[in-house]
Tab-separated table of C-alpha atoms in Angstrom:
chain	number	residue	atom	x	y	z
A	217	MET	CA	-4.891	292.239	109.038
A	218	ALA	CA	-7.962	290.512	107.860
A	219	ARG	CA	-5.710	290.946	104.226
A	220	TRP	CA	-3.250	288.698	106.439
A	221	HIS	CA	-5.057	286.023	107.896
A	222	ALA	CA	-6.712	285.250	103.658
A	223	ARG	CA	-3.904	284.707	102.233
A	224	ARG	CA	-3.086	282.348	104.926
A	225	GLN	CA	-5.998	280.027	104.842
A	226	LEU	CA	-5.386	280.497	100.717
A	227	PHE	CA	-1.078	279.525	101.219
A	228	LEU	CA	-2.453	276.100	103.310
A	229	CYS	CA	-5.406	275.313	101.487
A	230	LEU	CA	-2.378	275.404	98.309
A	231	PHE	CA	0.294	273.305	100.737
A	232	VAL	CA	-3.166	270.519	101.319
A	233	VAL	CA	-3.224	270.265	98.139
A	234	ALA	CA	0.387	269.577	96.242
A	235	ALA	CA	0.591	267.000	99.672
A	236	PHE	CA	-2.044	264.670	99.266
A	237	PHE	CA	-2.404	265.492	95.170
A	238	PRO	CA	1.122	264.332	93.517
A	239	ALA	CA	-0.125	263.899	90.748
A	240	CYS	CA	-0.760	266.550	89.667
A	241	ASP	CA	3.104	266.654	89.094
A	242	SER	CA	3.567	267.505	85.264
A	243	ARG	CA	6.246	264.595	84.927
A	244	GLN	CA	4.591	262.398	86.200
A	245	THR	CA	0.984	263.165	83.693
A	246	SER	CA	3.186	263.686	80.844
A	247	SER	CA	2.649	261.285	78.046
A	248	PRO	CA	4.685	258.234	77.386
A	249	VAL	CA	7.429	258.212	75.291
A	250	LYS	CA	6.309	254.934	72.969
A	251	ILE	CA	8.889	252.119	71.195
A	252	GLY	CA	7.836	248.748	69.822
A	253	LEU	CA	9.687	246.079	69.824
A	254	ALA	CA	8.637	243.070	67.075
A	255	ILE	CA	10.501	239.675	67.772
A	256	ASN	CA	9.867	236.355	67.294
A	257	LEU	CA	8.663	234.874	70.257
A	258	SER	CA	5.913	231.280	69.435
A	259	GLY	CA	7.623	229.955	65.761
A	260	ARG	CA	10.462	228.267	65.370
A	261	GLY	CA	13.237	230.206	67.556
A	262	GLY	CA	11.340	231.929	69.673
A	263	ALA	CA	12.898	230.912	72.807
A	264	ALA	CA	16.198	233.579	71.952
A	265	GLY	CA	13.116	236.386	71.295
A	266	GLU	CA	11.987	235.635	74.926
A	267	ASP	CA	15.991	236.830	76.013
A	268	ILE	CA	14.766	239.967	73.889
A	269	ARG	CA	11.991	240.891	75.163
A	270	ASP	CA	13.838	240.363	78.337
A	271	GLY	CA	16.462	242.525	77.900
A	272	ALA	CA	14.543	245.012	76.502
A	273	ILE	CA	12.481	245.401	79.664
A	274	LEU	CA	15.188	245.528	82.044
A	275	ALA	CA	16.735	248.527	79.505
A	276	VAL	CA	13.549	249.728	79.731
A	277	GLU	CA	12.850	249.269	83.950
A	278	LYS	CA	16.158	251.124	84.082
A	279	ILE	CA	15.800	254.007	82.114
A	280	ASN	CA	11.866	254.797	84.233
A	281	GLY	CA	14.662	255.570	86.779
A	282	VAL	CA	16.906	258.003	85.748
A	283	ARG	CA	13.650	260.248	84.960
A	284	GLY	CA	12.863	258.630	81.407
A	285	ILE	CA	12.884	260.908	78.526
A	286	ASN	CA	13.781	264.267	79.875
A	287	GLY	CA	10.607	263.296	82.035
A	288	ARG	CA	8.511	261.142	81.134
A	289	PRO	CA	8.131	257.946	80.753
A	290	LEU	CA	9.556	254.765	78.596
A	291	GLU	CA	6.944	252.995	77.013
A	292	LEU	CA	7.851	249.514	75.616
A	293	LEU	CA	5.130	247.567	72.379
A	294	ILE	CA	5.686	244.267	72.062
A	295	ARG	CA	4.420	242.517	70.077
A	296	ASP	CA	5.097	238.182	68.556
A	297	ASP	CA	5.350	238.190	65.105
A	298	LYS	CA	5.459	234.585	65.006
A	299	ASN	CA	8.330	234.693	62.663
A	300	THR	CA	5.205	234.027	59.418
A	301	GLN	CA	5.130	237.245	56.555
A	302	GLU	CA	1.944	237.739	58.379
A	303	GLY	CA	3.122	238.087	62.257
A	304	ILE	CA	5.743	240.655	60.980
A	305	ARG	CA	2.713	242.522	59.365
A	306	ALA	CA	0.283	242.334	61.591
A	307	ALA	CA	2.908	243.123	64.702
A	308	ASP	CA	4.300	246.674	62.752
A	309	GLU	CA	0.692	247.311	61.536
A	310	SER	CA	-0.331	247.233	65.470
A	311	LEU	CA	2.637	249.385	66.642
A	312	ILE	CA	2.302	251.615	63.958
A	313	LYS	CA	-1.033	252.264	64.847
A	314	GLU	CA	-0.371	253.301	68.971
A	315	GLY	CA	1.973	256.073	67.301
A	316	VAL	CA	5.535	254.290	68.577
A	317	ALA	CA	8.805	256.475	67.826
A	318	VAL	CA	10.935	253.344	66.511
A	319	ILE	CA	10.745	249.697	65.796
A	320	ILE	CA	12.718	247.256	67.582
A	321	GLY	CA	13.056	244.778	65.601
A	322	HIS	CA	13.636	241.918	63.856
A	323	SER	CA	14.919	238.809	65.149
A	324	THR	CA	16.695	237.634	61.375
A	325	SER	CA	17.514	239.464	58.193
A	326	GLY	CA	15.346	237.656	56.351
A	327	ASN	CA	11.860	239.742	58.729
A	328	THR	CA	13.547	242.685	58.925
A	329	LEU	CA	13.859	242.720	55.157
A	330	LEU	CA	9.840	241.513	54.425
A	331	SER	CA	9.143	244.777	57.774
A	332	TYR	CA	11.646	246.883	55.799
A	333	PRO	CA	9.512	248.796	52.988
A	334	PHE	CA	7.140	248.623	55.314
A	335	VAL	CA	7.129	250.705	58.337
A	336	THR	CA	10.188	253.264	56.815
A	337	GLY	CA	7.495	253.640	54.105
A	338	LYS	CA	5.043	254.372	57.254
A	339	GLY	CA	7.827	257.081	58.203
A	340	ILE	CA	8.693	255.197	60.960
A	341	LEU	CA	12.683	254.278	62.157
A	342	LEU	CA	13.531	250.517	61.988
A	343	PHE	CA	16.344	250.167	64.485
A	344	THR	CA	18.096	246.300	65.199
A	345	PRO	CA	20.004	245.003	66.611
A	346	TYR	CA	19.897	241.873	65.266
A	347	ALA	CA	19.918	241.816	61.220
A	348	SER	CA	22.959	241.826	59.246
A	349	THR	CA	21.953	241.063	56.080
A	350	ASN	CA	24.074	243.602	52.826
A	351	ARG	CA	21.126	244.147	51.396
A	352	LEU	CA	20.497	247.247	53.787
A	353	SER	CA	23.821	247.877	53.869
A	354	GLY	CA	24.867	252.595	52.659
A	355	LYS	CA	21.233	253.762	51.650
A	356	ASP	CA	20.052	256.924	53.528
A	357	ASP	CA	17.143	255.623	54.780
A	358	LEU	CA	15.338	255.204	58.401
A	359	PHE	CA	16.722	251.922	58.521
A	360	ILE	CA	19.678	251.751	61.923
A	361	ARG	CA	21.111	248.879	63.302
A	362	THR	CA	23.855	248.060	65.879
A	363	GLN	CA	24.438	244.677	64.159
A	364	VAL	CA	27.373	244.447	62.004
A	365	THR	CA	27.233	243.447	58.135
A	366	CYS	CA	27.355	239.725	56.820
A	367	ASP	CA	30.441	242.284	54.782
A	368	LEU	CA	32.195	242.698	57.283
A	369	TYR	CA	31.831	239.257	59.342
A	370	GLY	CA	32.910	237.899	56.126
A	371	LYS	CA	36.159	239.708	55.376
A	372	LYS	CA	37.227	238.666	59.207
A	373	THR	CA	36.260	235.433	58.880
A	374	ALA	CA	38.622	235.524	55.753
A	375	VAL	CA	41.175	236.312	58.290
A	376	LEU	CA	40.393	233.949	60.348
A	377	PHE	CA	40.508	230.983	58.229
A	378	GLU	CA	43.566	232.721	56.695
A	379	ARG	CA	45.054	232.533	60.852
A	380	ASN	CA	44.520	228.948	61.148
A	381	ALA	CA	45.221	227.913	57.437
A	382	ILE	CA	42.263	226.583	56.700
A	383	ARG	CA	42.145	226.397	52.731
A	384	SER	CA	39.093	225.191	51.746
A	385	VAL	CA	35.718	225.236	54.552
A	386	THR	CA	32.074	223.717	53.522
A	387	LEU	CA	28.944	226.045	54.349
A	388	LEU	CA	26.366	224.544	56.156
A	389	MET	CA	23.648	227.111	55.040
A	390	ASP	CA	19.438	227.139	56.426
A	391	MET	CA	17.792	228.366	53.656
A	392	SER	CA	14.972	229.500	56.045
A	393	ASN	CA	17.062	232.755	56.801
A	394	ALA	CA	18.500	232.514	52.992
A	395	ASP	CA	18.796	236.699	53.311
A	396	PHE	CA	21.813	236.084	55.765
A	397	VAL	CA	24.061	232.800	54.382
A	398	ASN	CA	23.730	234.040	50.818
A	399	ASP	CA	25.298	237.345	52.178
A	400	TRP	CA	27.533	235.632	54.916
A	401	LYS	CA	28.712	233.274	51.719
A	402	ASP	CA	29.298	235.631	48.687
A	403	SER	CA	31.325	238.234	51.036
A	404	LEU	CA	33.057	235.041	52.362
A	405	ALA	CA	33.417	234.285	48.915
A	406	LYS	CA	35.094	238.140	48.028
A	407	TYR	CA	37.453	237.832	50.446
A	408	TYR	CA	38.797	234.463	51.339
A	409	ALA	CA	41.100	232.743	48.304
A	410	GLY	CA	40.270	229.116	49.737
A	411	ALA	CA	38.150	226.328	48.010
A	412	ILE	CA	33.736	227.388	48.767
A	413	GLU	CA	31.063	224.391	48.690
A	414	ALA	CA	27.678	224.853	50.647
A	415	VAL	CA	25.408	222.643	51.291
A	416	ARG	CA	21.813	223.938	51.956
A	417	ILE	CA	18.924	222.967	54.116
A	418	ASN	CA	15.745	223.825	55.337
A	419	SER	CA	14.973	223.611	58.901
A	420	LYS	CA	10.976	224.962	58.115
A	421	GLN	CA	11.576	220.758	56.329
A	422	LYS	CA	12.728	217.220	57.614
A	423	VAL	CA	16.595	217.076	58.401
A	424	ASN	CA	17.861	213.819	55.842
A	425	TRP	CA	21.508	213.948	58.738
A	426	PRO	CA	23.468	211.378	57.234
A	427	ARG	CA	22.811	212.611	53.271
A	428	ILE	CA	24.364	216.236	54.966
A	429	ILE	CA	26.783	214.975	57.040
A	430	ALA	CA	27.848	213.374	54.398
A	431	SER	CA	28.106	216.003	51.695
A	432	LEU	CA	29.597	217.987	53.682
A	433	LEU	CA	32.430	215.222	53.970
A	434	LYS	CA	32.052	214.867	50.723
A	435	GLY	CA	35.704	217.443	50.001
A	436	LYS	CA	36.899	216.744	53.216
A	437	PRO	CA	37.316	220.379	53.394
A	438	ASP	CA	40.250	221.630	56.054
A	439	ALA	CA	37.273	223.153	57.756
A	440	VAL	CA	32.886	223.428	58.120
A	441	LEU	CA	31.777	226.640	58.826
A	442	LEU	CA	28.031	226.398	60.270
A	443	LEU	CA	25.198	229.189	59.136
A	444	THR	CA	22.450	227.826	61.427
A	445	GLU	CA	20.920	229.011	64.234
A	446	ALA	CA	21.307	227.393	67.900
A	447	GLY	CA	19.011	224.486	67.736
A	448	MET	CA	20.271	222.894	64.099
A	449	SER	CA	23.596	224.179	64.882
A	450	GLY	CA	24.382	221.745	67.341
A	451	VAL	CA	23.133	218.669	66.337
A	452	ALA	CA	25.148	219.325	62.626
A	453	LEU	CA	28.177	219.139	65.729
A	454	GLN	CA	26.444	216.028	67.228
A	455	LYS	CA	26.512	214.829	63.691
A	456	LEU	CA	29.991	215.659	62.961
A	457	VAL	CA	31.534	214.236	65.532
A	458	ALA	CA	29.656	211.149	65.335
A	459	ALA	CA	31.235	210.768	61.301
A	460	GLY	CA	34.503	211.030	62.993
A	461	TYR	CA	35.312	215.076	61.697
A	462	ASP	CA	38.268	216.407	63.336
A	463	GLY	CA	38.523	220.014	61.307
A	464	GLY	CA	38.017	222.714	62.110
A	465	ARG	CA	35.178	223.968	63.177
A	466	PHE	CA	32.936	226.995	63.028
A	467	ALA	CA	29.902	229.434	63.839
A	468	THR	CA	28.480	232.326	63.783
A	469	VAL	CA	26.607	235.299	65.495
A	470	TRP	CA	23.631	233.072	65.265
A	471	ALA	CA	23.892	230.133	66.800
A	472	ASP	CA	25.147	233.247	69.879
A	473	THR	CA	23.056	232.051	72.065
A	474	PRO	CA	22.844	229.361	75.444
A	475	GLU	CA	20.769	227.014	73.617
A	476	LEU	CA	23.713	225.833	71.681
A	477	LEU	CA	25.626	223.977	74.488
A	478	ARG	CA	22.471	222.777	75.677
A	479	TYR	CA	22.001	221.185	71.988
A	480	ALA	CA	25.390	220.415	71.688
A	481	GLY	CA	26.665	219.369	75.118
A	482	GLY	CA	30.670	217.675	74.347
A	483	SER	CA	30.027	218.078	70.943
A	484	ALA	CA	30.745	222.059	71.207
A	485	GLU	CA	33.920	221.815	72.150
A	486	GLY	CA	36.963	222.979	70.234
A	487	LEU	CA	33.974	225.389	68.219
A	488	ARG	CA	34.768	228.369	66.850
A	489	ILE	CA	32.065	231.500	66.553
A	490	ILE	CA	32.436	234.986	64.504
A	491	THR	CA	30.653	237.441	66.226
A	492	PHE	CA	30.501	241.242	67.783
A	493	VAL	CA	29.627	239.917	71.504
A	494	ASP	CA	32.915	239.712	74.024
A	495	PRO	CA	31.873	236.938	75.624
A	496	GLU	CA	34.023	237.783	78.637
A	497	ASN	CA	32.806	240.962	78.488
A	498	LYS	CA	34.881	243.219	82.537
A	499	ARG	CA	32.365	245.916	81.869
A	500	ALA	CA	30.972	246.987	85.525
A	501	ASP	CA	28.080	247.991	83.296
A	502	TYR	CA	27.664	244.526	81.811
A	503	ARG	CA	27.842	243.312	85.288
A	504	ARG	CA	25.239	245.219	87.004
A	505	PHE	CA	23.136	244.312	83.386
A	506	SER	CA	24.285	240.950	84.048
A	507	ARG	CA	23.264	240.503	88.126
A	508	ALA	CA	19.394	242.345	86.640
A	509	MET	CA	18.910	239.716	84.541
A	510	GLU	CA	19.310	236.785	86.797
A	511	LYS	CA	17.441	238.655	90.181
A	512	SER	CA	14.988	240.030	87.767
A	513	PHE	CA	13.937	237.276	85.968
A	514	HIS	CA	16.305	234.248	86.918
A	515	LYS	CA	18.430	233.105	84.042
A	516	LYS	CA	21.793	234.636	82.589
A	517	ALA	CA	22.818	237.168	80.307
A	518	THR	CA	22.943	236.001	76.746
A	519	ALA	CA	24.400	237.495	74.215
A	520	ARG	CA	20.435	237.197	72.879
A	521	SER	CA	19.820	239.712	75.408
A	522	SER	CA	21.907	242.375	76.358
A	523	ARG	CA	22.032	243.379	72.121
A	524	ALA	CA	18.658	244.002	72.743
A	525	TYR	CA	18.915	245.901	75.935
A	526	GLU	CA	22.141	247.517	73.876
A	527	ALA	CA	19.835	249.218	71.375
A	528	VAL	CA	16.706	250.738	73.947
A	529	ALA	CA	20.062	252.422	75.884
A	530	VAL	CA	21.341	253.480	72.614
A	531	LEU	CA	17.657	254.006	71.056
A	532	ALA	CA	16.872	256.155	74.857
A	533	ASP	CA	20.223	258.530	74.814
A	534	ALA	CA	18.935	259.370	71.170
A	535	LEU	CA	15.209	260.184	71.966
A	536	ARG	CA	16.175	262.606	74.477
A	537	ARG	CA	18.957	265.352	72.543
A	538	ARG	CA	16.229	264.973	69.319
A	539	ARG	CA	14.931	269.007	68.534
A	540	GLU	CA	11.527	266.795	66.610
A	541	ASN	CA	9.262	264.350	67.053
A	542	THR	CA	10.139	263.363	63.779
A	543	ALA	CA	12.189	259.774	61.988
A	544	VAL	CA	14.484	261.950	60.490
A	545	SER	CA	15.725	263.968	63.882
A	546	LEU	CA	15.406	260.555	65.836
A	547	LYS	CA	18.239	259.535	63.436
A	548	LYS	CA	20.638	262.245	62.913
A	549	ALA	CA	20.489	262.494	67.147
A	550	LEU	CA	21.393	258.444	66.319
A	551	LEU	CA	24.281	259.628	64.091
A	552	GLY	CA	25.603	262.058	65.435
A	553	SER	CA	27.236	260.245	68.633
A	554	GLU	CA	29.703	258.019	69.986
A	555	TYR	CA	28.221	255.046	72.520
A	556	THR	CA	29.622	253.110	75.559
A	557	THR	CA	27.739	250.761	76.366
A	558	ILE	CA	27.556	247.865	77.932
A	559	LEU	CA	29.146	245.763	74.941
A	560	GLY	CA	31.025	248.215	74.754
A	561	ARG	CA	32.164	251.177	72.227
A	562	LEU	CA	30.302	251.786	68.950
A	563	ARG	CA	29.102	254.115	66.385
A	564	PHE	CA	26.738	254.402	62.848
A	565	ASP	CA	28.322	255.661	60.064
A	566	LYS	CA	26.557	258.282	57.534
A	567	TYR	CA	24.110	255.124	56.290
A	568	GLY	CA	23.286	254.062	60.206
A	569	ASP	CA	25.493	251.093	59.305
A	570	VAL	CA	28.007	249.987	62.339
A	571	VAL	CA	31.352	250.191	63.440
A	572	ARG	CA	32.638	247.995	65.622
A	573	PRO	CA	34.757	244.986	66.623
A	574	VAL	CA	34.250	241.701	66.263
A	575	TYR	CA	36.016	238.312	68.140
A	576	GLU	CA	36.422	235.132	67.694
A	577	VAL	CA	35.038	233.541	70.640
A	578	LEU	CA	35.688	229.532	71.492
A	579	VAL	CA	34.153	227.214	73.487
A	580	HIS	CA	35.871	225.053	76.353
A	581	GLY	CA	34.863	223.632	78.544
A	582	ASN	CA	31.282	223.654	77.919
A	583	GLN	CA	31.242	227.515	78.069
A	584	PHE	CA	32.709	230.848	75.918
A	585	HIS	CA	35.837	232.294	76.410
A	586	SER	CA	37.095	234.703	74.441
A	587	ASN	CA	40.182	235.244	71.389
A	588	GLY	CA	39.925	238.541	71.587
A	589	PRO	CA	38.793	240.856	68.340
A	590	ILE	CA	39.458	239.539	64.758
């Protein structure tokens, strides 16, 4: 009997300990899985980085609400690269020292190219929803992206121009992101039979708009294609309307943000955007994401925030399935699956370049409308 009482007392003690010290649960004491986000938050164009940050934060909260990564919490470490070469290196170095499994970044093709040799050379996977430069295509390396390549954009733009009987186009090229705009021009020339002219600016320097608009319209092109970010695109559209230009006006995924409409106002009416983000996304999971953005950050979902959310969700799925704690194993997990995300279906080819649709988006009534896949 005494032995029975002793066992009963031991059982009661263990019960009390379990009840009052739940932190002993191994799921709660497991070390986090760290991922890095390196983007521009304070340099020129930093407002777009805030949308990226907010979308990524929301994705991490969602993932941790359903047991994280196999019971371990997912931790997002955010660094501002300041849109400078020095800032990019400092952001990447800081994240690598923290022991991140992957770095999501950077905000542009040029910045990603600066980051690429250092990050991948350290054996860390570099994952971007934003860089489309062809210079990183077709490589068996530690680089993967959910952004469409310039080559595919050029091919789809040529189809769109042919569809609209555009026989000549002048490009406005912002050389502050030279790797992106040069790749886009070269890719378009590869597939488009019409005449292409180019006018170059640098948004980091003062722009002589009267001279630029005169140069854009000198050859009386059927269309003007803006290879510029949202703010510069908006100003260019205003100047083109003021000059009486009534030809076709096109922009790229680089300008696919609400800031475009704020800068352009009514001048954006009729603008066509080539992008992989469908603005009339009716997916239930996208609508939930959109509501969560408004509830958590008091702002509407944008192309940039939704791309960041998608990137984190895809990475989380692969982190759960990787067999080893290495970048190579994470890459194999990413390439070995097809994904259904808030933006639709995607998969990666053997090099880590994404395979997904490209859309034509029309601006009408100060809103983005989908004209469907190109």
